[in-house]
């Protein structure tokens, strides 16, 4: 899944699980092919309604392993309050790459064998379970 797919799924779920667009929309038809959405005919001949399936909803969720990595990134596995924001790797990490696509993290490449992943505000809100402000997030 890519960022367009995730954005489309989130948009549909935030709007009554419907997305009305052209019937030949490449991203939505790709989601239908993967089983993450279903397609219904629209009011007009060249339009369609797309709905997210349970598999599509599950694709948005984070695994326990990913949640653990995010907690570690913010220092929440050792502290009750976040005190840092980084996760250092010497090569790309599939779990972190998925977190980046889903908007929970960002990646910075600093060298041939130095990759640092940073959690986003969305990621901190997911693991800290508090509605924190952007100002608080930036102070970490």
Short mmCIF file of C-alpha atoms in Angstrom, two decimals:
data_model
loop_
_atom_site.label_atom_id
_atom_site.label_comp_id
_atom_site.label_asym_id
_atom_site.label_seq_id
_atom_site.Cartn_x
_atom_site.Cartn_y
_atom_site.Cartn_z
CA UNK A 1 0.00 0.00 0.00
CA UNK A 2 1.17 3.53 -0.66
CA UNK A 3 0.30 6.92 0.85
CA UNK A 4 -2.44 7.54 -1.74
CA UNK A 5 -4.11 4.26 -0.82
CA UNK A 6 -3.96 5.04 2.89
CA UNK A 7 -5.26 8.55 2.35
CA UNK A 8 -8.17 7.26 0.28
CA UNK A 9 -9.06 4.63 2.89
CA UNK A 10 -8.91 7.13 5.75
CA UNK A 11 -10.99 9.63 3.77
CA UNK A 12 -13.64 7.03 3.02
CA UNK A 13 -13.79 5.85 6.64
CA UNK A 14 -14.16 9.44 7.86
CA UNK A 15 -17.08 9.97 5.45
CA UNK A 16 -19.42 7.07 6.13
CA UNK A 17 -17.19 4.50 4.42
CA UNK A 18 -17.94 5.81 0.94
CA UNK A 19 -15.75 7.36 -1.68
CA UNK A 20 -17.38 8.55 -4.90
CA UNK A 21 -15.04 8.98 -7.84
CA UNK A 22 -14.40 7.92 -11.41
CA UNK A 23 -14.94 4.21 -11.97
CA UNK A 24 -11.50 3.86 -13.55
CA UNK A 25 -9.61 5.47 -10.61
CA UNK A 26 -6.29 3.60 -10.55
CA UNK A 27 -5.70 3.75 -6.78
CA UNK A 28 -9.19 2.62 -5.82
CA UNK A 29 -9.24 -0.16 -8.40
CA UNK A 30 -5.88 -1.30 -7.06
CA UNK A 31 -7.39 -1.43 -3.54
CA UNK A 32 -10.33 -3.47 -4.90
CA UNK A 33 -7.90 -5.88 -6.56
CA UNK A 34 -6.03 -6.34 -3.25
CA UNK A 35 -9.26 -6.95 -1.33
CA UNK A 36 -9.10 -3.71 0.68
CA UNK A 37 -12.18 -2.17 -0.97
CA UNK A 38 -15.28 -3.04 -2.95
CA UNK A 39 -16.75 -1.18 -5.91
CA UNK A 40 -20.40 -0.26 -6.45
CA UNK A 41 -21.87 1.45 -9.54
CA UNK A 42 -22.36 5.18 -9.22
CA UNK A 43 -25.22 7.41 -10.32
CA UNK A 44 -23.41 8.27 -13.50
CA UNK A 45 -22.11 5.73 -15.97
CA UNK A 46 -18.40 6.48 -15.53
CA UNK A 47 -18.52 6.93 -11.73
CA UNK A 48 -18.44 4.48 -8.81
CA UNK A 49 -18.78 4.24 -5.05
CA UNK A 50 -15.92 2.55 -3.28
CA UNK A 51 -16.24 1.11 0.23
CA UNK A 52 -13.46 -0.12 2.51
CA UNK A 53 -13.57 -3.80 3.51
CA UNK A 54 -12.60 -5.22 6.91
CA UNK A 55 -9.23 -6.16 5.39
CA UNK A 56 -8.77 -2.51 4.43
CA UNK A 57 -9.52 -1.41 7.99
CA UNK A 58 -7.04 -3.95 9.34
CA UNK A 59 -4.34 -2.67 6.97
CA UNK A 60 -4.46 0.71 8.74
CA UNK A 61 -3.80 -0.77 12.16
CA UNK A 62 -0.38 -1.07 13.69
CA UNK A 63 1.01 -4.38 14.90
CA UNK A 64 2.09 -4.82 18.51
CA UNK A 65 5.66 -4.97 17.25
CA UNK A 66 5.27 -1.60 15.51
CA UNK A 67 3.70 -0.09 18.62
CA UNK A 68 6.70 -1.33 20.61
CA UNK A 69 9.11 0.28 18.17
CA UNK A 70 7.25 3.59 18.39
CA UNK A 71 7.23 3.45 22.19
CA UNK A 72 10.98 2.81 22.17
CA UNK A 73 11.50 5.70 19.75
CA UNK A 74 9.88 8.09 22.23
CA UNK A 75 11.48 6.46 25.29
CA UNK A 76 8.13 5.27 26.59
CA UNK A 77 9.44 1.77 27.30
CA UNK A 78 11.61 3.24 30.08
CA UNK A 79 9.68 6.33 31.13
CA UNK A 80 6.10 7.44 31.70
CA UNK A 81 6.69 10.59 29.63
CA UNK A 82 8.31 10.85 26.21
CA UNK A 83 11.82 12.27 26.39
CA UNK A 84 13.35 11.54 22.98
CA UNK A 85 12.34 11.02 19.35
CA UNK A 86 14.60 8.78 17.30
CA UNK A 87 15.25 5.18 16.36
CA UNK A 88 18.67 4.47 14.87
CA UNK A 89 19.20 1.71 12.28
CA UNK A 90 22.08 0.67 10.06
CA UNK A 91 19.75 -0.40 7.23
CA UNK A 92 16.13 0.11 6.19
CA UNK A 93 13.59 -1.64 8.39
CA UNK A 94 10.33 -2.95 6.93
CA UNK A 95 8.33 -2.21 10.08
CA UNK A 96 9.56 1.38 10.16
CA UNK A 97 8.99 1.79 6.43
CA UNK A 98 5.35 0.76 6.98
CA UNK A 99 5.10 3.25 9.87
CA UNK A 100 6.39 5.96 7.51
CA UNK A 101 3.82 5.11 4.84
CA UNK A 102 1.04 5.19 7.44
CA UNK A 103 2.17 8.60 8.70
CA UNK A 104 3.41 7.50 12.14
CA UNK A 105 7.09 8.11 11.39
CA UNK A 106 9.56 9.87 9.11
CA UNK A 107 12.91 8.68 7.84
CA UNK A 108 16.22 10.48 7.50
CA UNK A 109 19.20 8.93 5.71
CA UNK A 110 22.49 10.29 7.03
CA UNK A 111 24.96 7.99 5.38
CA UNK A 112 25.43 4.67 3.70
CA UNK A 113 24.74 2.74 6.90
CA UNK A 114 22.98 5.34 9.04
CA UNK A 115 19.20 5.65 8.95
CA UNK A 116 17.26 7.43 11.65
CA UNK A 117 13.50 7.12 12.02
CA UNK A 118 11.58 9.82 13.86
CA UNK A 119 8.08 9.48 15.22
CA UNK A 120 5.43 11.99 14.13
CA UNK A 121 2.81 13.73 16.23
CA UNK A 122 0.33 11.12 15.01
CA UNK A 123 2.71 8.39 16.19
CA UNK A 124 3.16 9.91 19.63
CA UNK A 125 -0.57 10.32 20.07
CA UNK A 126 -1.01 6.64 19.17
CA UNK A 127 1.41 5.31 21.81
CA UNK A 128 1.14 8.00 24.50
CA UNK A 129 -2.68 7.90 24.36
CA UNK A 130 -3.06 11.56 25.21
CA UNK A 131 -4.19 14.44 23.07
CA UNK A 132 -0.93 16.34 23.15
CA UNK A 133 -0.28 19.60 21.39
CA UNK A 134 2.14 20.16 18.54
CA UNK A 135 4.09 22.49 20.85
CA UNK A 136 4.57 19.68 23.39
CA UNK A 137 5.62 17.31 20.61
CA UNK A 138 8.22 19.75 19.25
CA UNK A 139 9.73 20.19 22.73
CA UNK A 140 10.72 16.51 22.94
#
